[in-house]
Coordinates of C-alpha atoms (C1' of nucleotides) in Angstrom, one line a residue:
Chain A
X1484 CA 20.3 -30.3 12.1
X1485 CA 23.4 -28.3 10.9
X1486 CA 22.6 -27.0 7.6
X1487 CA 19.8 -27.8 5.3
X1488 CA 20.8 -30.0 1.9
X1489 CA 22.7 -29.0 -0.6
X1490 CA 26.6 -29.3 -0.1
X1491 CA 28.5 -31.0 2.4
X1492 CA 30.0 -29.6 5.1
X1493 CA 30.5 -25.8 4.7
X1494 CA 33.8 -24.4 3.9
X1495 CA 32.9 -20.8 5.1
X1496 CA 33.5 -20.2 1.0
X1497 CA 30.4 -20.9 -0.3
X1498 CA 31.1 -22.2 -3.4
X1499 CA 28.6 -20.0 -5.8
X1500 CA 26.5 -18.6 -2.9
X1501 CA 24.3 -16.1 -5.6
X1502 CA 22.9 -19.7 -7.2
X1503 CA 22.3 -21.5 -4.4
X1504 CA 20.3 -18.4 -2.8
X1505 CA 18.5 -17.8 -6.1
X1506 CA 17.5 -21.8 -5.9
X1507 CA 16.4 -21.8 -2.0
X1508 CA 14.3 -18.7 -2.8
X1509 CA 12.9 -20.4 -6.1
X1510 CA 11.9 -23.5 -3.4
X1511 CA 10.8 -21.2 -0.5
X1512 CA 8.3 -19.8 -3.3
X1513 CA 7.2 -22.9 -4.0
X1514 CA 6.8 -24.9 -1.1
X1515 CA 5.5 -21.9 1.6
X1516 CA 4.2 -19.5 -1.1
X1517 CA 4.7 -15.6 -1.5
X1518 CA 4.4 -14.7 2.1
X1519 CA 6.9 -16.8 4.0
X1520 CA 9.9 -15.1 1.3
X1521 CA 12.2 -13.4 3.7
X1522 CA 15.7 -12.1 2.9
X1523 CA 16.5 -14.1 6.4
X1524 CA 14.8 -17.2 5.2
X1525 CA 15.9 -17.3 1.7
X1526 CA 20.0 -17.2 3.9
X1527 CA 18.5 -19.8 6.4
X1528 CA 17.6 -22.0 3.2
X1529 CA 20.5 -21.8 1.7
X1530 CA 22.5 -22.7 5.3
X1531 CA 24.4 -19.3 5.6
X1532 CA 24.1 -16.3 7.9
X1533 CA 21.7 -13.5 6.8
X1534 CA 24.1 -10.9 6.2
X1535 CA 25.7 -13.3 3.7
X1536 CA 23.0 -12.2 0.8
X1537 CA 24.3 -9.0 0.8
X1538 CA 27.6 -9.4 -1.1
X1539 CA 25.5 -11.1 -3.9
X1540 CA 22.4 -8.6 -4.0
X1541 CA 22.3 -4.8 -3.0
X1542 CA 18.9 -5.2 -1.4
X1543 CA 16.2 -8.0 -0.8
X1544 CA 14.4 -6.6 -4.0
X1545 CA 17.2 -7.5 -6.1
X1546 CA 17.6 -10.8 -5.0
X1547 CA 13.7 -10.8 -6.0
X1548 CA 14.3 -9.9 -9.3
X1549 CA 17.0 -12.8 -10.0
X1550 CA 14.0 -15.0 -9.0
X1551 CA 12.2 -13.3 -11.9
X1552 CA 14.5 -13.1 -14.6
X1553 CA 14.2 -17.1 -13.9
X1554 CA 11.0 -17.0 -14.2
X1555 CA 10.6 -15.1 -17.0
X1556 CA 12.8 -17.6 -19.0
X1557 CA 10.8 -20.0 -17.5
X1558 CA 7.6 -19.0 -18.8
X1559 CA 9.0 -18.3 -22.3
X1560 CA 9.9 -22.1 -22.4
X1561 CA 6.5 -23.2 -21.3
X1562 CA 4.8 -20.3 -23.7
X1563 CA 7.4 -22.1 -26.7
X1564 CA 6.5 -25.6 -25.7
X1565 CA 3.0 -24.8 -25.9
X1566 CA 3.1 -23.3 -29.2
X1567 CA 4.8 -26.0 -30.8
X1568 CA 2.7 -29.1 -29.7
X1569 CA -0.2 -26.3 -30.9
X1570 CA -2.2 -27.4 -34.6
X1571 CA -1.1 -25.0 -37.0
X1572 CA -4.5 -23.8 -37.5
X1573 CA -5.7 -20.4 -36.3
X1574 CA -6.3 -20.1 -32.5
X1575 CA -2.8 -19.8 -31.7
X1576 CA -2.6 -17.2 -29.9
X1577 CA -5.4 -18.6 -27.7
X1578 CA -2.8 -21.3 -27.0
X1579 CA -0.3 -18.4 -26.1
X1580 CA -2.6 -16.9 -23.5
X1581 CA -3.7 -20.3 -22.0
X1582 CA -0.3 -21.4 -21.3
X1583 CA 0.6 -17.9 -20.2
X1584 CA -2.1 -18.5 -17.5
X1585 CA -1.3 -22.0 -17.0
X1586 CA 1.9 -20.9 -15.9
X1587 CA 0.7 -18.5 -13.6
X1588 CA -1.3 -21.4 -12.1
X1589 CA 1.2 -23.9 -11.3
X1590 CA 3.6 -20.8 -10.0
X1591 CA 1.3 -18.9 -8.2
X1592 CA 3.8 -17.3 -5.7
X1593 CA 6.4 -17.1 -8.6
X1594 CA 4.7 -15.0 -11.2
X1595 CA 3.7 -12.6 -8.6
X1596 CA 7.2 -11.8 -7.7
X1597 CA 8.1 -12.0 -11.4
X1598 CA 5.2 -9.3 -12.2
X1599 CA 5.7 -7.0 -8.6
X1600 CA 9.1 -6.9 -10.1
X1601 CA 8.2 -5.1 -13.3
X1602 CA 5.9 -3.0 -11.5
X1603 CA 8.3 -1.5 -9.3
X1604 CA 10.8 -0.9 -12.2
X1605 CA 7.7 0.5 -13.9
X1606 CA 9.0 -1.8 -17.4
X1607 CA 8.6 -5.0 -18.7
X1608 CA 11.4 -7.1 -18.3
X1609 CA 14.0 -6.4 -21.0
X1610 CA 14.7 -10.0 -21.7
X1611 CA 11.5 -10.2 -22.3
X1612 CA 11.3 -8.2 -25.7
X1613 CA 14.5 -9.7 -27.1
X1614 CA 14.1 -13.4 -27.0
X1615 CA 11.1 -14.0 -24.5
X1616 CA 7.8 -14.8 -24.3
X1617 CA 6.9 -10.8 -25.8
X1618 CA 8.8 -12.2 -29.2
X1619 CA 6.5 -14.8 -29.3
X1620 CA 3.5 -13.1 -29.3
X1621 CA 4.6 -10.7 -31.7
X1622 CA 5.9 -13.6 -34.1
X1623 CA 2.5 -15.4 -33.4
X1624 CA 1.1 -12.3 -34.4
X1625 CA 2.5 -11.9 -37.7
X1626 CA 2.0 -15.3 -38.6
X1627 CA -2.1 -14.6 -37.8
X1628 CA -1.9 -11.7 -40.7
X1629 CA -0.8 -8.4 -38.8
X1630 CA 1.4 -6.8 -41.3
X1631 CA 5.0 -7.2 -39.4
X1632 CA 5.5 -3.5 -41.4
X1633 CA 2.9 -1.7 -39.3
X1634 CA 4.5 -1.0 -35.7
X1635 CA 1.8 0.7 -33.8
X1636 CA -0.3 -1.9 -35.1
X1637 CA 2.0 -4.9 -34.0
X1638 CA 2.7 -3.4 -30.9
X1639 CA -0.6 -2.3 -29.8
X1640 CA -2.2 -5.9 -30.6
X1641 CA 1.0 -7.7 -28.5
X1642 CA 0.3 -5.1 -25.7
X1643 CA -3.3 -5.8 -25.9
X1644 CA -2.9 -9.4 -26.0
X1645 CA -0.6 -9.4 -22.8
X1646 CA -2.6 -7.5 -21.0
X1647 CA -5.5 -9.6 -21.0
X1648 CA -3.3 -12.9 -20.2
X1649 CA -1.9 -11.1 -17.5
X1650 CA -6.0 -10.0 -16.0
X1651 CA -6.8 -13.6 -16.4
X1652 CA -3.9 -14.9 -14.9
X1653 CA -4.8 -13.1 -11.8
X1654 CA -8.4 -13.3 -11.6
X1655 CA -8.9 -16.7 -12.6
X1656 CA -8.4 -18.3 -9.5
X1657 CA -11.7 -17.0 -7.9
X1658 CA -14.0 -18.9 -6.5
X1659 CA -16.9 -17.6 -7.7
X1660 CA -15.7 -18.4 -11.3
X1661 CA -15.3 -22.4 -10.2
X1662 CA -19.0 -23.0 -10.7
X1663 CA -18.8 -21.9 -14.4
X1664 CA -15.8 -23.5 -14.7
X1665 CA -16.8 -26.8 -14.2
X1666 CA -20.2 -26.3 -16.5
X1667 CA -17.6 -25.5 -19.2
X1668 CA -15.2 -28.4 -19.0
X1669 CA -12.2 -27.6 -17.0
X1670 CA -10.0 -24.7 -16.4
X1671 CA -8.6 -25.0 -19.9
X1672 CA -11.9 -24.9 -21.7
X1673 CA -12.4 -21.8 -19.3
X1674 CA -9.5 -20.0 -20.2
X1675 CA -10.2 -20.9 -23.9
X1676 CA -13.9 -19.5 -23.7
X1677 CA -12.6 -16.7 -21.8
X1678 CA -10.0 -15.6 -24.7
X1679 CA -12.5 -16.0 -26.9
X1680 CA -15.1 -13.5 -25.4
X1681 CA -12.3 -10.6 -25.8
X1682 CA -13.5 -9.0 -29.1
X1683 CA -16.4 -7.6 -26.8
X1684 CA -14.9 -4.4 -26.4
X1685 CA -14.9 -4.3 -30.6
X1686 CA -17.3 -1.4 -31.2
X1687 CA -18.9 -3.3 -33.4
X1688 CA -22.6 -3.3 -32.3
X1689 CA -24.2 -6.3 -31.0
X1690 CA -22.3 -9.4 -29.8
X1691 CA -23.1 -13.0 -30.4
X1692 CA -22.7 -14.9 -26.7
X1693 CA -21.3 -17.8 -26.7
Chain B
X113 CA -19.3 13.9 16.9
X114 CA -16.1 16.1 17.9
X115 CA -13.3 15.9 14.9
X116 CA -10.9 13.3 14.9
X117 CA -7.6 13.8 13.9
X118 CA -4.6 15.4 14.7
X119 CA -3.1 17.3 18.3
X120 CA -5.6 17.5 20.5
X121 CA -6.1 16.1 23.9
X122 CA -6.9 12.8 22.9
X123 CA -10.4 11.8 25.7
X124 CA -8.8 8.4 25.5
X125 CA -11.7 7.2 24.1
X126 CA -11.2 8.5 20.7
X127 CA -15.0 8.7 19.3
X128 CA -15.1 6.8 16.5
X129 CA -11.7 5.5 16.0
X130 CA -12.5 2.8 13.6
X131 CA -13.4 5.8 11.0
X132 CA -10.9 7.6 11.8
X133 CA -8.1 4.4 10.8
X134 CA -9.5 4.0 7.5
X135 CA -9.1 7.4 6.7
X136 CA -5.8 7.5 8.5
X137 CA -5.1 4.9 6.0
X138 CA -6.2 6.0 2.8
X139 CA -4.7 9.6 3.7
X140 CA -1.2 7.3 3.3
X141 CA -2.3 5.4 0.5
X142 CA -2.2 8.8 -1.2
X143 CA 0.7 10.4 0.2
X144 CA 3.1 7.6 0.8
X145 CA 2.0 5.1 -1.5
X146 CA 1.4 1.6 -1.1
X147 CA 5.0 0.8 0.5
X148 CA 4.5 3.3 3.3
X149 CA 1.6 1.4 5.2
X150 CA 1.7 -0.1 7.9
X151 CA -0.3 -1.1 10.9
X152 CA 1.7 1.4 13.3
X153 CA 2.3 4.2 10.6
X154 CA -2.0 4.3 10.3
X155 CA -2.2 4.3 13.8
X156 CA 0.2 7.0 14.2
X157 CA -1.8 9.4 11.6
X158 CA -4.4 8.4 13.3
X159 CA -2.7 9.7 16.5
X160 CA -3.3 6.4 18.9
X161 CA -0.8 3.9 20.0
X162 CA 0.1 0.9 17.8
X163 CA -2.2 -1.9 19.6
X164 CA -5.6 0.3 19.2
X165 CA -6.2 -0.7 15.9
X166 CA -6.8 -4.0 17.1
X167 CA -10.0 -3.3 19.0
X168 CA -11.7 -2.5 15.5
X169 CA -9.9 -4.8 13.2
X170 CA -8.9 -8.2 13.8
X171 CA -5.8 -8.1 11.7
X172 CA -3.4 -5.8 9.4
X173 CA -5.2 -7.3 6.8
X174 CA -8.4 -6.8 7.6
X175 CA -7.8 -2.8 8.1
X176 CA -6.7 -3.3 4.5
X177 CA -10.0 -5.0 3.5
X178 CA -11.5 -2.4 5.4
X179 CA -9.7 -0.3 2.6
X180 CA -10.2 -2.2 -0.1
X181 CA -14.1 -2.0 0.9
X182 CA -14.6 1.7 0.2
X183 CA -12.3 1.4 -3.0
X184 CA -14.6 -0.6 -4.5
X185 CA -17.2 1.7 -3.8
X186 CA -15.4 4.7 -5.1
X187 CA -14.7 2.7 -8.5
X188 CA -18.2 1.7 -9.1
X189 CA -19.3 5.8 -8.4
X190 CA -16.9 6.9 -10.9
X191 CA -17.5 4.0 -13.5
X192 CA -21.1 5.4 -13.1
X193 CA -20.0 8.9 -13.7
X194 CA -18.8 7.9 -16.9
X195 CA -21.4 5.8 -18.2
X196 CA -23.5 8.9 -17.4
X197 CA -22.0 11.3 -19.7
X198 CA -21.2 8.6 -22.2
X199 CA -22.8 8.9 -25.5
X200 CA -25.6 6.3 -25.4
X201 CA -24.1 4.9 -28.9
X202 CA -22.0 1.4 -28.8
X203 CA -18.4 1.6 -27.1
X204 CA -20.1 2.0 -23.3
X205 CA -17.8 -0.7 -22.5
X206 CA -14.8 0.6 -23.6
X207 CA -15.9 3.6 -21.8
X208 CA -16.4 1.4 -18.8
X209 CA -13.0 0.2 -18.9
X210 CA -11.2 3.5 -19.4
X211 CA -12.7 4.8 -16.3
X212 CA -11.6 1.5 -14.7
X213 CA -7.8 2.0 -15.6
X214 CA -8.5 5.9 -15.2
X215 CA -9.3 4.9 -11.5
X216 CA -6.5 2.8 -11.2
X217 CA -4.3 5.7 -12.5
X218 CA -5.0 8.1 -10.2
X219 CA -4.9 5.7 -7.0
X220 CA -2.5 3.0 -7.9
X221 CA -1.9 2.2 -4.2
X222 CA -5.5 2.1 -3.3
X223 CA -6.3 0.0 -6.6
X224 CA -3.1 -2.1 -5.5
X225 CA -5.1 -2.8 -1.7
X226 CA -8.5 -3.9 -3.7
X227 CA -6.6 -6.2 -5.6
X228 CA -4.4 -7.7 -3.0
X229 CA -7.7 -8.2 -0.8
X230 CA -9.5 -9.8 -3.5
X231 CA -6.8 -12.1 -4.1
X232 CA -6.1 -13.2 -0.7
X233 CA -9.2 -14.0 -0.2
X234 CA -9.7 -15.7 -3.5
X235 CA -13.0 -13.8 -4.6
X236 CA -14.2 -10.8 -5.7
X237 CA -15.7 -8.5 -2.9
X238 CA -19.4 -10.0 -2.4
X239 CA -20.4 -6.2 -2.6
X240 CA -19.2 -5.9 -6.1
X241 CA -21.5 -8.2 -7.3
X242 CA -24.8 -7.0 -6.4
X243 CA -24.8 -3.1 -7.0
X244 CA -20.9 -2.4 -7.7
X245 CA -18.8 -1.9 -10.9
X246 CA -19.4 -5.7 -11.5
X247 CA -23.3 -5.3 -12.0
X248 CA -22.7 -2.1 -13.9
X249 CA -21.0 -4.2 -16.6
X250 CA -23.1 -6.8 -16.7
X251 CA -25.7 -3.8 -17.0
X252 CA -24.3 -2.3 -20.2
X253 CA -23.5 -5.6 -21.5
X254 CA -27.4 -6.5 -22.0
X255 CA -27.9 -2.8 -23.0
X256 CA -25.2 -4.1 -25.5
X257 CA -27.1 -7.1 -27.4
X258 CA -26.6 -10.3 -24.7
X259 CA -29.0 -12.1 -23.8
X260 CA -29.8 -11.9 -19.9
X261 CA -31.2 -15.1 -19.9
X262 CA -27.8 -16.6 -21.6
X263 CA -26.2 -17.1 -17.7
X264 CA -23.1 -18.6 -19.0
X265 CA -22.5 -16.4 -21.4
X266 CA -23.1 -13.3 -19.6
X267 CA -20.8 -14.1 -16.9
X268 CA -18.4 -14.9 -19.2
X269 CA -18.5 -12.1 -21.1
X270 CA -18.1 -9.7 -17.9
X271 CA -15.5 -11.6 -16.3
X272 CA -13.6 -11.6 -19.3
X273 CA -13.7 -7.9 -20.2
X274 CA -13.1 -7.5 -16.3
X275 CA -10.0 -9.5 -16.9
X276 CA -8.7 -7.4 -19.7
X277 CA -9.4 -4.1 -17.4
X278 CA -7.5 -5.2 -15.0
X279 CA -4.2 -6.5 -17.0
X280 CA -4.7 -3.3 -19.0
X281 CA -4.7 -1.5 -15.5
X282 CA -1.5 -3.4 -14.1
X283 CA 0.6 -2.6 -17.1
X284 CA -0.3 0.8 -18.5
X285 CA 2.4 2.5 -16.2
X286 CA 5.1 0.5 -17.9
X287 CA 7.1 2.9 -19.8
X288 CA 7.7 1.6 -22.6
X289 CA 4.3 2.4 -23.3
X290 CA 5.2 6.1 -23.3
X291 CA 6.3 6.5 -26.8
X292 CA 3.7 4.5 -28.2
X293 CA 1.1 6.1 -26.0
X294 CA 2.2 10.1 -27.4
X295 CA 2.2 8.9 -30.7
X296 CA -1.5 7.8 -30.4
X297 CA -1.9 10.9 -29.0
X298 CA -2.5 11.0 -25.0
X299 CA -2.9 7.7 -22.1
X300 CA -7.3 8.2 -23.2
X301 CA -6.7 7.2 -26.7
X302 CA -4.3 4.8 -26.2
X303 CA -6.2 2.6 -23.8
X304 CA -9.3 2.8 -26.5
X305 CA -7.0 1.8 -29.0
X306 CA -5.8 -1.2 -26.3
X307 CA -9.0 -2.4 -25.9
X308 CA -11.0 -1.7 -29.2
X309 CA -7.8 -4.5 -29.8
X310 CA -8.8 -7.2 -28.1
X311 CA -11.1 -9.5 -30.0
X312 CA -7.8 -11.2 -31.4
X313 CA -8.1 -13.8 -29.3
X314 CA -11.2 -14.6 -31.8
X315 CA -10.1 -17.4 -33.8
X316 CA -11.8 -15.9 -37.1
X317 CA -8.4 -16.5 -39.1
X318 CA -7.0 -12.8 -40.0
X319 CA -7.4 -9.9 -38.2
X320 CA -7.5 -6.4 -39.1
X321 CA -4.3 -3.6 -38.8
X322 CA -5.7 -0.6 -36.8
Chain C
dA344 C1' -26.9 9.1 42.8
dA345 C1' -23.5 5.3 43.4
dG346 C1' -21.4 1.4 41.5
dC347 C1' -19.9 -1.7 38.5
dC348 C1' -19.2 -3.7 33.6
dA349 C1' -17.3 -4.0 29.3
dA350 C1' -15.5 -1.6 25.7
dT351 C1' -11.7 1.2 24.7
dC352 C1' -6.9 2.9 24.7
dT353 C1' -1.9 2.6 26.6
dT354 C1' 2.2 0.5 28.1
dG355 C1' 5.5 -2.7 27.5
dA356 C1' 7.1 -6.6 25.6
dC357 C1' 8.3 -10.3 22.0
dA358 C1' 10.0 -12.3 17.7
dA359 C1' 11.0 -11.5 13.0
dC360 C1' 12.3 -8.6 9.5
dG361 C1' 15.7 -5.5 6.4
dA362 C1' 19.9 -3.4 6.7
dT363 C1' 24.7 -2.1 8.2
dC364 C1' 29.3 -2.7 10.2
dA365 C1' 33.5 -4.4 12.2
dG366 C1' 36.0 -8.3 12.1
dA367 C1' 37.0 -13.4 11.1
dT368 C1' 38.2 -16.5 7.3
dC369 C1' 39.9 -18.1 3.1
dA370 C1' 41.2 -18.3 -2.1
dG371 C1' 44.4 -16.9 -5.4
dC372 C1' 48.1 -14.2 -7.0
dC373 C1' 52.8 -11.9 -6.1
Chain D
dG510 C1' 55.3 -17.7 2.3
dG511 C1' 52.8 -13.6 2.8
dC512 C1' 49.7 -10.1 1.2
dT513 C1' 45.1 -8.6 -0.9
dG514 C1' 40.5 -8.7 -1.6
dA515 C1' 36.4 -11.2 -1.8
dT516 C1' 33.4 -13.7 1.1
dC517 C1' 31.0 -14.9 5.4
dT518 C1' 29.9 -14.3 10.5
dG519 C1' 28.1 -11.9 14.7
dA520 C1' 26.3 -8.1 16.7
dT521 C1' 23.4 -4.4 16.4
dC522 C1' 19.9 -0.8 14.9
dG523 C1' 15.3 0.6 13.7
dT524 C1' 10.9 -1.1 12.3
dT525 C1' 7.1 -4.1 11.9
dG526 C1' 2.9 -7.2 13.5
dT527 C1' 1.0 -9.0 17.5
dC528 C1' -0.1 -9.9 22.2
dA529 C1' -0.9 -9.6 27.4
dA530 C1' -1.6 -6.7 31.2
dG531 C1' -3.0 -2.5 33.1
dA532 C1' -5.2 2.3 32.9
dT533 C1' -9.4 4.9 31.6
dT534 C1' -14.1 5.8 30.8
dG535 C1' -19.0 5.8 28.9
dG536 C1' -23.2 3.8 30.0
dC537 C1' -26.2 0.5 32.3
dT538 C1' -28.1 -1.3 36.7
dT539 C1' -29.7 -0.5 41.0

DNA sequence: AAGCCAATCTTGACAACGATCAGATCAGCC
DNA sequence: GGCTGATCTGATCGTTGTCAAGATTGGCTT
């Protein structure tokens, strides 16, 4: 009843206070979801008072956005790992996307904090284009044919390509799509069809439906 | 019949107070943005103590849905205004999905409300479906060479490009996008470029360099 | 016309939240 | 051994969502 796991008994001095907030948020998120994340609750979590937070983050929002700089590397792993159990062959990047959404899936409340974080700093993550999942893409990319020379071209076909990972990762979970879903094998075969469907906007005349 | 708003003797029974919340709260959407809305701060605009509300709506949230109701609406009337004055020739759907992000653009709060509903409540407004921006791409997609009669693949082919314009929506604020997006030559151009992009999920090998 | 009902709005309250501040506590260095 | 600065607590402020109890009133019944 004192305190809620971690350590022992509490030497006022929390040893590394930022990590173990960081942690009880990451398992607030994952055990009560995106609503029941408070500032107050993430402190209670982690057994200290809820001023305590502030000498580790300037505001609640920032303690947020450590949550999502962990999950951005998170992802990147999971994008990685997907990518190389993949076939060599050509639908890589249809492997990218599914894991990308996969992801999203199994951290539902997660992503959302890691994405309402890049919103309200109106960028993508910087991490993100150095060594995260946006190198992969663009790697991926390359590998598929784009001409690593051509920058708009590379960047506008990554840009596109995350953007559509990032609609399905939100809209997927619909109900009204579970009915289809299950006529087309599972959520994977879904998001696989799905993927595939995106060279509709190709003004390219008439389209051949799956 | 008498006006609603602000600074006048209120009749204690306010008329049509229902109304006059939603625009109360759409009037802050616009002004204060997303972060500024609350339960009290609509009743306030709208002039009435902070426990009216909840004669007309149940919850915060369902003021919101309430919201989120005539957004949909709105987004379907201007999707329809620019499939009107769209050439009748073959990228109707990319004009579809410009006026989609256009829309999300110039009311990222409300757009942020329709979203939020939709997920909480795990579907896509029922309204959508039968005469609302939903049904218009469905619409244009026939128009576009699917079969009607191919279910599966019509719903799949509109929830996917719905997917894309909404990813493409949530992300074209970023600004890293900026330089990209003057080079291409204005935020119109670029998003055609974005989704003229996206059939390289299509696992037909190589893909062409815009 | 009188009277009552139920819908509507207000008042007042509660718990929880983010945030701040003065002060208690402790680690590490002189 | 004592000082300094980082860390944590406790108390407090303003705000939020929500609820219960009371005030007010339009409209139906007689």
């Amino acid at each position: 009843m004192e305190q809620a796991q971690l350590t022992e008994a509490r030497p006022y001095h929390h040893g590394d206070l930022r990590r173990a907030l960081v942690d009880a948020g990451r398992r607030l998120l994952e055990v009560e979801g995106g609503a029941g994340i408070s500032l107050r609750a993430v402190a209670r979590e982690a057994g200290v008072s809820p001023a305590a937070p502030y000498h580790h983050f300037r505001d609640k929002s920032e303690l947020l956005d450590a949550l999502a700089f962990e999950g951005w590397d998170q992802l990147a792993e999971q994008m990685r790992a997907a990518l190389a159990e993949a076939a060599p062959g050509r639908d890589r990047l249809v492997t990218l996307g599914v894991a990308y959404v996969r992801f999203s899936r199994m951290n539902p409340a997660i992503y959302r904090v890691m994405f309402n974080c890049s919103q309200s700093h109106e960028s993508m993550p910087e991490k993100l284009r150095d060594e995260g999942a946006y190198r992969l893409v663009c790697d991926t990319l390359v590998e598929s044919g784009i001409d690593p020379r051509d920058e708009v071209g590379l960047e506008l076909a990554a840009v596109a390509i995350w953007c559509a990972a990032h609609g399905v990762a939100e809209m997927v979970g619909f109900k009204e799509f579970g009915p289809l879903q299950a006529r087309l094998g599972g959520e994977e075969a879904f998001l696989r069809a799905i993927f595939s469907q995106l060279d509709l906007f190709r003004p390219r005349s008439a389209v051949a439906a799956g």
